[in-house]
mmCIF file of C-alpha atoms and ligand atoms in Angstrom:
data_model
loop_
_atom_site.group_PDB
_atom_site.id
_atom_site.type_symbol
_atom_site.label_atom_id
_atom_site.label_comp_id
_atom_site.label_asym_id
_atom_site.label_seq_id
_atom_site.Cartn_x
_atom_site.Cartn_y
_atom_site.Cartn_z
ATOM 1 C CA GLU A 1442 21.527 18.079 5.383
ATOM 2 C CA GLN A 1443 18.758 17.155 7.261
ATOM 3 C CA PHE A 1444 14.938 17.629 7.613
ATOM 4 C CA ASN A 1445 12.105 18.530 9.230
ATOM 5 C CA VAL A 1446 9.803 15.514 9.549
ATOM 6 C CA ALA A 1447 5.771 15.288 10.351
ATOM 7 C CA VAL A 1448 4.136 12.246 10.639
ATOM 8 C CA VAL A 1449 0.225 12.455 10.193
ATOM 9 C CA GLY A 1450 -1.885 10.251 12.643
ATOM 10 C CA ALA A 1451 1.926 8.456 14.820
ATOM 11 C CA THR A 1452 -0.976 6.705 16.459
ATOM 12 C CA GLY A 1453 -2.297 4.512 13.713
ATOM 13 C CA ALA A 1454 -1.606 1.492 12.769
ATOM 14 C CA VAL A 1455 0.825 2.803 9.818
ATOM 15 C CA GLY A 1456 1.614 4.803 11.729
ATOM 16 C CA ALA A 1457 3.883 2.879 13.753
ATOM 17 C CA LYS A 1458 5.497 1.055 10.852
ATOM 18 C CA MET A 1459 6.252 4.975 9.402
ATOM 19 C CA LEU A 1460 8.044 5.774 12.521
ATOM 20 C CA GLU A 1461 9.973 2.308 12.297
ATOM 21 C CA THR A 1462 10.912 2.174 8.485
ATOM 22 C CA LEU A 1463 12.600 6.009 9.274
ATOM 23 C CA ASP A 1464 14.564 4.749 12.052
ATOM 24 C CA LYS A 1465 15.850 0.985 9.772
ATOM 25 C CA LYS A 1466 16.533 3.128 7.209
ATOM 26 C CA ASN A 1467 18.355 6.238 9.059
ATOM 27 C CA PHE A 1468 16.095 8.892 7.498
ATOM 28 C CA PRO A 1469 18.225 12.525 7.740
ATOM 29 C CA ILE A 1470 16.184 14.062 10.741
ATOM 30 C CA LYS A 1471 16.240 17.253 11.894
ATOM 31 C CA ASP A 1472 13.459 17.624 14.560
ATOM 32 C CA LEU A 1473 10.475 14.963 14.387
ATOM 33 C CA LEU A 1474 7.135 16.143 15.175
ATOM 34 C CA LEU A 1475 4.642 13.427 15.751
ATOM 35 C CA LEU A 1476 0.969 14.398 15.158
ATOM 36 C CA SER A 1477 -2.870 13.063 15.372
ATOM 37 C CA SER A 1478 -5.940 13.643 15.974
ATOM 38 C CA LYS A 1479 -7.270 15.556 19.444
ATOM 39 C CA ARG A 1480 -8.426 12.369 20.637
ATOM 40 C CA SER A 1481 -4.307 11.032 20.231
ATOM 41 C CA ALA A 1482 -2.723 14.062 21.325
ATOM 42 C CA GLY A 1483 -1.021 12.927 24.236
ATOM 43 C CA THR A 1484 -0.030 10.106 23.657
ATOM 44 C CA GLU A 1485 3.920 8.956 24.473
ATOM 45 C CA ILE A 1486 5.679 7.687 21.656
ATOM 46 C CA LYS A 1487 9.457 6.808 21.722
ATOM 47 C CA PHE A 1488 12.328 6.828 18.534
ATOM 48 C CA GLN A 1489 15.480 6.530 18.459
ATOM 49 C CA ASN A 1490 16.173 6.767 22.583
ATOM 50 C CA LYS A 1491 14.106 9.623 23.312
ATOM 51 C CA THR A 1492 10.472 10.304 24.374
ATOM 52 C CA TYR A 1493 7.866 12.180 22.481
ATOM 53 C CA THR A 1494 4.250 13.598 22.921
ATOM 54 C CA VAL A 1495 1.927 13.379 19.924
ATOM 55 C CA GLN A 1496 0.301 16.782 18.929
ATOM 56 C CA GLU A 1497 -2.711 17.856 17.769
ATOM 57 C CA ALA A 1498 -2.196 18.156 13.939
ATOM 58 C CA THR A 1499 -3.253 21.813 13.184
ATOM 59 C CA PRO A 1500 -2.352 24.003 9.887
ATOM 60 C CA GLU A 1501 0.096 26.390 12.077
ATOM 61 C CA ILE A 1502 1.673 23.713 13.523
ATOM 62 C CA PHE A 1503 3.365 22.480 9.561
ATOM 63 C CA GLU A 1504 5.658 25.935 10.070
ATOM 64 C CA GLY A 1505 9.004 25.150 9.368
ATOM 65 C CA VAL A 1506 7.979 21.415 8.132
ATOM 66 C CA ASP A 1507 10.491 19.894 5.139
ATOM 67 C CA ILE A 1508 8.570 16.335 4.546
ATOM 68 C CA ALA A 1509 4.233 15.717 6.309
ATOM 69 C CA LEU A 1510 4.020 11.942 5.772
ATOM 70 C CA PHE A 1511 0.219 11.315 5.803
ATOM 71 C CA SER A 1512 -1.780 8.629 7.018
ATOM 72 C CA ALA A 1513 -4.719 9.705 9.432
ATOM 73 C CA GLY A 1514 -7.570 9.042 6.699
ATOM 74 C CA GLY A 1515 -8.715 11.232 3.972
ATOM 75 C CA SER A 1516 -11.008 13.944 5.518
ATOM 76 C CA VAL A 1517 -7.356 14.732 7.723
ATOM 77 C CA SER A 1518 -5.238 14.882 4.687
ATOM 78 C CA LYS A 1519 -8.414 17.059 2.192
ATOM 79 C CA LYS A 1520 -8.067 19.423 5.321
ATOM 80 C CA LEU A 1521 -4.386 19.523 6.475
ATOM 81 C CA ALA A 1522 -2.398 18.228 3.366
ATOM 82 C CA PRO A 1523 -3.511 22.088 1.451
ATOM 83 C CA GLU A 1524 -2.600 23.898 4.788
ATOM 84 C CA ALA A 1525 0.843 21.997 4.919
ATOM 85 C CA VAL A 1526 2.140 22.875 1.488
ATOM 86 C CA LYS A 1527 1.219 26.786 1.899
ATOM 87 C CA ARG A 1528 3.533 26.436 5.126
ATOM 88 C CA GLY A 1529 6.606 24.729 2.383
ATOM 89 C CA ALA A 1530 6.184 20.978 3.276
ATOM 90 C CA VAL A 1531 6.183 18.617 1.257
ATOM 91 C CA VAL A 1532 3.648 16.262 1.419
ATOM 92 C CA VAL A 1533 3.202 12.472 0.756
ATOM 93 C CA ASP A 1534 0.017 11.705 1.660
ATOM 94 C CA ASN A 1535 -1.177 7.763 2.033
ATOM 95 C CA THR A 1536 -4.890 8.043 2.109
ATOM 96 C CA SER A 1537 -6.898 8.044 -0.680
ATOM 97 C CA ALA A 1538 -7.728 12.348 -0.989
ATOM 98 C CA PHE A 1539 -5.619 12.375 -3.978
ATOM 99 C CA ARG A 1540 -4.732 9.888 -5.817
ATOM 100 C CA MET A 1541 -6.298 10.752 -8.744
ATOM 101 C CA ASP A 1542 -5.646 14.224 -8.692
ATOM 102 C CA PRO A 1543 -4.212 15.211 -12.270
ATOM 103 C CA GLU A 1544 -1.910 17.399 -10.403
ATOM 104 C CA VAL A 1545 -0.770 14.733 -7.604
ATOM 105 C CA PRO A 1546 1.718 12.546 -8.891
ATOM 106 C CA LEU A 1547 0.289 8.760 -8.207
ATOM 107 C CA VAL A 1548 3.791 6.919 -7.137
ATOM 108 C CA VAL A 1549 5.543 3.815 -6.536
ATOM 109 C CA PRO A 1550 9.210 4.057 -6.993
ATOM 110 C CA GLU A 1551 10.402 1.179 -8.891
ATOM 111 C CA VAL A 1552 7.785 1.685 -11.148
ATOM 112 C CA ASN A 1553 7.280 5.335 -12.279
ATOM 113 C CA GLU A 1554 9.513 7.358 -9.505
ATOM 114 C CA GLU A 1555 10.043 10.241 -12.289
ATOM 115 C CA ASP A 1556 6.389 11.409 -11.343
ATOM 116 C CA ILE A 1557 7.599 12.870 -8.386
ATOM 117 C CA GLU A 1558 9.324 15.052 -9.522
ATOM 118 C CA LYS A 1559 6.513 16.793 -11.022
ATOM 119 C CA HIS A 1560 5.182 16.925 -8.039
ATOM 120 C CA ASN A 1561 2.845 20.911 -7.053
ATOM 121 C CA GLY A 1562 3.827 19.875 -3.336
ATOM 122 C CA ILE A 1563 1.538 16.971 -2.422
ATOM 123 C CA ILE A 1564 2.328 12.607 -4.410
ATOM 124 C CA ALA A 1565 0.119 10.422 -3.462
ATOM 125 C CA ASN A 1566 1.009 6.963 -2.175
ATOM 126 C CA PRO A 1567 -1.655 4.253 -3.155
ATOM 127 C CA ASN A 1568 -3.470 1.860 -1.711
ATOM 128 C CA CYS A 1569 -1.949 -1.289 -0.591
ATOM 129 C CA SER A 1570 -2.994 -4.060 -3.204
ATOM 130 C CA THR A 1571 -2.254 -1.632 -5.491
ATOM 131 C CA ILE A 1572 1.207 -1.096 -4.779
ATOM 132 C CA GLN A 1573 2.560 -4.878 -4.923
ATOM 133 C CA MET A 1574 0.710 -5.931 -7.330
ATOM 134 C CA VAL A 1575 2.383 -3.182 -9.744
ATOM 135 C CA ALA A 1576 5.508 -3.747 -8.461
ATOM 136 C CA ALA A 1577 5.373 -7.251 -10.488
ATOM 137 C CA LEU A 1578 3.335 -5.524 -13.282
ATOM 138 C CA LYS A 1579 6.166 -3.351 -14.125
ATOM 139 C CA PRO A 1580 8.725 -5.864 -15.501
ATOM 140 C CA VAL A 1581 6.324 -7.285 -17.372
ATOM 141 C CA GLN A 1582 4.707 -4.153 -18.875
ATOM 142 C CA ASP A 1583 8.068 -3.355 -19.946
ATOM 143 C CA LEU A 1584 9.668 -6.161 -21.578
ATOM 144 C CA PHE A 1585 6.415 -8.111 -22.920
ATOM 145 C CA GLY A 1586 3.328 -5.546 -23.026
ATOM 146 C CA LEU A 1587 0.556 -5.877 -20.704
ATOM 147 C CA SER A 1588 -3.257 -5.884 -22.469
ATOM 148 C CA ARG A 1589 -4.620 -7.462 -19.288
ATOM 149 C CA VAL A 1590 -4.852 -7.487 -15.683
ATOM 150 C CA ILE A 1591 -7.316 -10.053 -13.574
ATOM 151 C CA VAL A 1592 -6.743 -9.673 -9.637
ATOM 152 C CA SER A 1593 -8.137 -11.773 -6.823
ATOM 153 C CA THR A 1594 -7.093 -10.577 -3.354
ATOM 154 C CA TYR A 1595 -6.521 -12.261 -0.182
ATOM 155 C CA GLN A 1596 -5.832 -9.358 2.315
ATOM 156 C CA ALA A 1597 -5.317 -8.769 5.620
ATOM 157 C CA VAL A 1598 -6.924 -7.312 8.338
ATOM 158 C CA SER A 1599 -4.268 -4.515 9.593
ATOM 159 C CA GLY A 1600 -5.161 -3.160 6.567
ATOM 160 C CA ALA A 1601 -8.159 -1.537 7.973
ATOM 161 C CA GLY A 1602 -6.779 -0.233 10.804
ATOM 162 C CA ASN A 1603 -5.480 -1.046 14.510
ATOM 163 C CA GLU A 1604 -8.970 -1.917 15.286
ATOM 164 C CA ALA A 1605 -9.895 -4.010 12.442
ATOM 165 C CA ALA A 1606 -7.291 -6.528 14.028
ATOM 166 C CA GLU A 1607 -8.803 -6.150 17.775
ATOM 167 C CA GLU A 1608 -11.461 -7.775 16.567
ATOM 168 C CA LEU A 1609 -10.286 -10.571 14.676
ATOM 169 C CA HIS A 1610 -8.122 -11.130 17.707
ATOM 170 C CA ASP A 1611 -11.110 -10.885 19.689
ATOM 171 C CA GLN A 1612 -13.221 -13.552 17.518
ATOM 172 C CA SER A 1613 -11.398 -15.944 17.107
ATOM 173 C CA LYS A 1614 -10.842 -16.006 20.954
ATOM 174 C CA ALA A 1615 -14.134 -16.333 21.412
ATOM 175 C CA PHE A 1616 -14.682 -18.376 18.651
ATOM 176 C CA LEU A 1617 -12.455 -21.583 20.159
ATOM 177 C CA ALA A 1618 -14.705 -20.453 23.235
ATOM 178 C CA GLY A 1619 -17.763 -21.798 21.848
ATOM 179 C CA GLU A 1620 -18.914 -18.615 22.281
ATOM 180 C CA GLU A 1621 -21.525 -15.501 20.233
ATOM 181 C CA LEU A 1622 -19.032 -13.366 17.809
ATOM 182 C CA GLU A 1623 -19.393 -9.657 17.657
ATOM 183 C CA ALA A 1624 -18.756 -7.520 14.722
ATOM 184 C CA ASN A 1625 -18.700 -3.754 14.587
ATOM 185 C CA ILE A 1626 -15.924 -2.954 12.139
ATOM 186 C CA LEU A 1627 -15.919 -5.178 9.371
ATOM 187 C CA PRO A 1628 -16.412 -5.584 6.561
ATOM 188 C CA ALA A 1629 -15.827 -1.243 6.112
ATOM 189 C CA SER A 1630 -16.741 0.455 9.508
ATOM 190 C CA GLY A 1631 -18.173 3.258 7.837
ATOM 191 C CA ASP A 1632 -21.099 0.458 6.403
ATOM 192 C CA LYS A 1633 -24.529 -0.474 8.156
ATOM 193 C CA LYS A 1634 -23.535 -4.398 8.396
ATOM 194 C CA HIS A 1635 -21.203 -6.112 9.884
ATOM 195 C CA TYR A 1636 -19.458 -9.555 9.607
ATOM 196 C CA PRO A 1637 -17.835 -11.636 11.491
ATOM 197 C CA ILE A 1638 -14.142 -12.251 10.113
ATOM 198 C CA ALA A 1639 -12.591 -14.826 12.319
ATOM 199 C CA PHE A 1640 -12.604 -18.135 10.508
ATOM 200 C CA ASN A 1641 -14.305 -16.100 7.370
ATOM 201 C CA ALA A 1642 -13.742 -14.784 4.162
ATOM 202 C CA LEU A 1643 -15.911 -11.189 3.303
ATOM 203 C CA PRO A 1644 -15.813 -10.260 -0.385
ATOM 204 C CA GLN A 1645 -16.353 -6.526 0.236
ATOM 205 C CA ILE A 1646 -13.537 -4.786 1.720
ATOM 206 C CA ASP A 1647 -14.649 -1.071 1.293
ATOM 207 C CA VAL A 1648 -18.237 0.020 0.477
ATOM 208 C CA PHE A 1649 -19.905 -0.434 -2.251
ATOM 209 C CA GLN A 1650 -19.970 1.431 -5.997
ATOM 210 C CA GLU A 1651 -22.360 2.390 -7.699
ATOM 211 C CA ASN A 1652 -21.193 0.044 -10.606
ATOM 212 C CA GLY A 1653 -21.514 -2.798 -8.587
ATOM 213 C CA TYR A 1654 -17.750 -2.790 -7.670
ATOM 214 C CA THR A 1655 -15.984 -2.067 -4.328
ATOM 215 C CA PHE A 1656 -13.743 1.222 -3.371
ATOM 216 C CA GLU A 1657 -10.992 -1.419 -2.712
ATOM 217 C CA GLU A 1658 -11.517 -2.953 -6.094
ATOM 218 C CA MET A 1659 -12.352 0.979 -8.009
ATOM 219 C CA LYS A 1660 -8.978 1.538 -6.518
ATOM 220 C CA MET A 1661 -7.034 -1.207 -7.770
ATOM 221 C CA ILE A 1662 -8.832 -0.749 -11.635
ATOM 222 C CA ASN A 1663 -7.976 3.811 -11.848
ATOM 223 C CA GLU A 1664 -4.755 3.505 -9.527
ATOM 224 C CA THR A 1665 -2.882 0.707 -12.384
ATOM 225 C CA LYS A 1666 -4.265 2.313 -15.048
ATOM 226 C CA LYS A 1667 -2.399 5.864 -13.897
ATOM 227 C CA ILE A 1668 0.330 4.823 -12.128
ATOM 228 C CA MET A 1669 1.228 2.271 -15.258
ATOM 229 C CA HIS A 1670 0.496 5.479 -17.413
ATOM 230 C CA ASP A 1671 -1.519 3.314 -19.681
ATOM 231 C CA ASP A 1672 -5.124 4.036 -19.864
ATOM 232 C CA SER A 1673 -6.160 1.105 -22.144
ATOM 233 C CA VAL A 1674 -4.900 -2.009 -19.850
ATOM 234 C CA HIS A 1675 -7.964 -3.973 -19.174
ATOM 235 C CA VAL A 1676 -8.206 -4.157 -14.907
ATOM 236 C CA ALA A 1677 -10.665 -5.935 -12.805
ATOM 237 C CA ALA A 1678 -10.309 -6.683 -9.488
ATOM 238 C CA THR A 1679 -11.909 -8.701 -6.203
ATOM 239 C CA CYS A 1680 -10.546 -7.547 -3.432
ATOM 240 C CA VAL A 1681 -11.888 -10.195 -0.302
ATOM 241 C CA ARG A 1682 -10.966 -9.709 3.522
ATOM 242 C CA LEU A 1683 -9.228 -12.990 4.693
ATOM 243 C CA PRO A 1684 -8.570 -13.589 8.955
ATOM 244 C CA PHE A 1685 -5.392 -12.704 9.458
ATOM 245 C CA PHE A 1686 -3.071 -10.073 10.399
ATOM 246 C CA THR A 1687 -0.639 -9.048 7.676
ATOM 247 C CA SER A 1688 -0.004 -9.025 5.096
ATOM 248 C CA HIS A 1689 -1.818 -8.722 0.938
ATOM 249 C CA ALA A 1690 -1.541 -12.225 -1.357
ATOM 250 C CA GLU A 1691 -2.704 -11.624 -4.762
ATOM 251 C CA SER A 1692 -3.603 -13.661 -7.448
ATOM 252 C CA VAL A 1693 -2.942 -12.488 -10.422
ATOM 253 C CA TYR A 1694 -4.000 -13.021 -14.354
ATOM 254 C CA VAL A 1695 -1.702 -10.690 -16.866
ATOM 255 C CA GLU A 1696 -1.888 -10.892 -20.325
ATOM 256 C CA VAL A 1697 0.579 -9.816 -22.632
ATOM 257 C CA ASP A 1698 1.355 -7.666 -25.889
ATOM 258 C CA LYS A 1699 4.398 -10.056 -27.291
ATOM 259 C CA GLU A 1700 4.200 -13.040 -28.981
ATOM 260 C CA GLY A 1701 5.801 -16.213 -27.187
ATOM 261 C CA VAL A 1702 6.764 -16.018 -24.644
ATOM 262 C CA THR A 1703 7.835 -18.116 -21.749
ATOM 263 C CA VAL A 1704 7.512 -19.288 -18.164
ATOM 264 C CA GLU A 1705 11.364 -18.695 -17.744
ATOM 265 C CA GLN A 1706 11.608 -15.588 -19.477
ATOM 266 C CA LEU A 1707 9.076 -13.768 -17.530
ATOM 267 C CA LYS A 1708 10.104 -14.859 -13.526
ATOM 268 C CA GLU A 1709 13.975 -14.127 -15.317
ATOM 269 C CA ALA A 1710 12.017 -10.392 -15.653
ATOM 270 C CA ILE A 1711 10.321 -10.532 -12.751
ATOM 271 C CA ALA A 1712 13.938 -11.401 -10.595
ATOM 272 C CA ASN A 1713 16.032 -9.217 -11.872
ATOM 273 C CA ALA A 1714 12.913 -6.135 -11.216
ATOM 274 C CA ASP A 1715 13.828 -3.667 -8.254
ATOM 275 C CA GLY A 1716 12.325 -4.387 -5.214
ATOM 276 C CA ILE A 1717 11.164 -8.446 -5.490
ATOM 277 C CA THR A 1718 12.361 -11.233 -4.902
ATOM 278 C CA LEU A 1719 11.314 -14.529 -6.470
ATOM 279 C CA GLN A 1720 10.479 -17.767 -4.331
ATOM 280 C CA ASP A 1721 9.107 -20.454 -7.143
ATOM 281 C CA ASP A 1722 9.919 -23.249 -6.763
ATOM 282 C CA PRO A 1723 6.865 -26.049 -7.260
ATOM 283 C CA THR A 1724 9.179 -28.595 -6.792
ATOM 284 C CA ASN A 1725 10.753 -27.706 -3.250
ATOM 285 C CA GLN A 1726 7.171 -26.214 -2.837
ATOM 286 C CA VAL A 1727 8.714 -22.999 -2.412
ATOM 287 C CA TYR A 1728 6.486 -19.752 -3.187
ATOM 288 C CA PRO A 1729 5.364 -17.113 -0.905
ATOM 289 C CA THR A 1730 3.227 -16.016 2.426
ATOM 290 C CA PRO A 1731 1.756 -13.599 4.595
ATOM 291 C CA LEU A 1732 2.804 -14.736 7.498
ATOM 292 C CA ASP A 1733 6.684 -15.386 5.255
ATOM 293 C CA ALA A 1734 6.457 -11.806 4.698
ATOM 294 C CA ALA A 1735 5.182 -10.118 7.154
ATOM 295 C CA GLY A 1736 7.573 -7.316 8.464
ATOM 296 C CA LYS A 1737 9.695 -7.110 5.316
ATOM 297 C CA SER A 1738 9.964 -5.011 2.464
ATOM 298 C CA GLU A 1739 10.168 -6.687 -0.390
ATOM 299 C CA VAL A 1740 7.345 -7.433 -2.918
ATOM 300 C CA PHE A 1741 7.383 -11.958 -2.886
ATOM 301 C CA VAL A 1742 7.029 -13.451 -6.915
ATOM 302 C CA GLY A 1743 5.561 -16.679 -6.704
ATOM 303 C CA ARG A 1744 3.465 -19.800 -8.712
ATOM 304 C CA ILE A 1745 4.262 -18.146 -12.178
ATOM 305 C CA ARG A 1746 2.465 -20.069 -14.767
ATOM 306 C CA GLN A 1747 1.256 -20.165 -18.392
ATOM 307 C CA ASP A 1748 -2.069 -19.973 -18.895
ATOM 308 C CA LEU A 1749 -3.230 -23.513 -20.836
ATOM 309 C CA ASP A 1750 -5.424 -22.088 -23.261
ATOM 310 C CA ASN A 1751 -3.944 -18.478 -23.668
ATOM 311 C CA THR A 1752 -0.384 -18.439 -24.724
ATOM 312 C CA LYS A 1753 -0.298 -14.952 -23.555
ATOM 313 C CA GLY A 1754 -1.738 -15.217 -20.521
ATOM 314 C CA PHE A 1755 0.085 -16.145 -17.332
ATOM 315 C CA HIS A 1756 -0.663 -16.487 -13.859
ATOM 316 C CA LEU A 1757 1.638 -15.036 -10.953
ATOM 317 C CA TRP A 1758 1.055 -15.097 -6.994
ATOM 318 C CA VAL A 1759 1.798 -11.565 -5.457
ATOM 319 C CA VAL A 1760 2.415 -11.076 -1.338
ATOM 320 C CA SER A 1761 3.715 -8.381 0.423
ATOM 321 C CA ASP A 1762 3.402 -6.561 4.152
ATOM 322 C CA ASN A 1763 1.379 -4.388 3.229
ATOM 323 C CA LEU A 1764 2.414 -1.776 6.281
ATOM 324 C CA LEU A 1765 5.976 -1.877 5.178
ATOM 325 C CA LYS A 1766 5.995 -1.462 0.628
ATOM 326 C CA GLY A 1767 1.838 -1.110 1.366
ATOM 327 C CA ALA A 1768 2.022 1.754 3.010
ATOM 328 C CA ALA A 1769 5.491 3.093 5.441
ATOM 329 C CA TRP A 1770 7.878 1.828 3.573
ATOM 330 C CA ASN A 1771 6.483 2.899 0.038
ATOM 331 C CA SER A 1772 6.037 6.829 1.789
ATOM 332 C CA VAL A 1773 9.511 6.388 2.907
ATOM 333 C CA GLN A 1774 10.497 5.594 -0.517
ATOM 334 C CA ILE A 1775 9.223 8.510 -2.040
ATOM 335 C CA ALA A 1776 10.604 11.094 0.544
ATOM 336 C CA GLU A 1777 13.934 9.342 -0.110
ATOM 337 C CA SER A 1778 13.508 9.939 -3.771
ATOM 338 C CA LEU A 1779 12.738 14.116 -2.695
ATOM 339 C CA VAL A 1780 15.636 14.503 -0.739
ATOM 340 C CA LYS A 1781 18.324 12.376 -3.234
ATOM 341 C CA ASN A 1782 17.144 13.646 -6.854
ATOM 342 C CA ASN A 1783 16.633 17.520 -4.888
ATOM 343 C CA TRP A 1784 13.204 17.473 -5.608
ATOM 344 C CA LEU A 1785 11.608 19.050 -2.537
ATOM 345 C CA LYS A 1786 11.837 22.501 -3.735
ATOM 346 C CA LYS A 1787 10.337 23.635 -6.454
HETATM 347 C C1 11C B 872 -7.086 -2.503 3.462
HETATM 348 N N1 11C B 872 -5.889 -1.531 1.253
HETATM 349 O O1 11C B 872 -7.142 -3.471 3.417
HETATM 350 C C2 11C B 872 -6.779 -1.682 2.596
HETATM 351 C C3 11C B 872 -6.321 -0.158 3.029
HETATM 352 O O2 11C B 872 -6.688 3.671 0.311
HETATM 353 O O3 11C B 872 -5.151 3.819 1.591
HETATM 354 C C4 11C B 872 -5.901 1.572 2.567
HETATM 355 C C5 11C B 872 -6.612 1.722 2.697
HETATM 356 C C6 11C B 872 -6.178 2.657 1.862
HETATM 357 O O4 11C B 872 -8.409 -2.128 4.052
#
């Protein structure tokens, strides 16, 4: 069986990876619709030897669409996802618009694939930095129980879109030429001040909330509890933007419930988990890095150590391509699951 697929936000950083992933995973597409804002409509994009013209996303255009992959910003999703659903499509939404809606499943297939079945037309794809972390936490939760998570992130500029990546590129050139750096996008395009990212580290991703955490940090905290079905797990996050283009890296401290867990047991649990590759051999300097993870679908985990003061505490280093497992690949995995399990129609 083949399906009519729409990609909303086809000209964006994630949109391009959606197309790449649909092609690579040989998703059964009958007709493909590439959609965008009015501004980008008319752009030509090649997919599987055919050239498509990107069309403006309107409510009517979703007539006949089976699966719509949205990645064009929260306001577009809020407006058009319900319109697509009204016309019979199932939406996989890669924005934060519906993630915390109790009626909307928030899914990382390796963690909570079964939640997809409960959808009412929309399934939310979590934030990229959340996805890779919960994929690594799932085997720990299953085998040893999880009571606390403290994460610090090292995030790539592509998470903030193509324009942020261009900003890093231009600022790097300017820095090396001894010129003044111009900052217009990062740390958050909608915020009042902008700081250079080239040769820098910015402890702000997205805008600040009243509690002093950024929205990115609150996404990691709230989404983790929802995906893992555990409101009692304590989660704290500090999210930092660094000057590289692809893959987010995370230093994750976890506390397990069970007494007496060893590093070897933890390594084995993580090595056996779906979608995860263990890269952990300090004697041979083997550990994941953002450059090495770029372009790959898996979540890579290394540097697994026991805390020196708390025998229930462990430290992990988690790296994954933020545009693939963090966005496009996770969305296509959800679409594959809808098809495979016959969960498209309610
Ligand atoms: C970043 N994590 O790196 C963000 C991008 O909620 O889907 C993803 C935003 C989201 O800036």
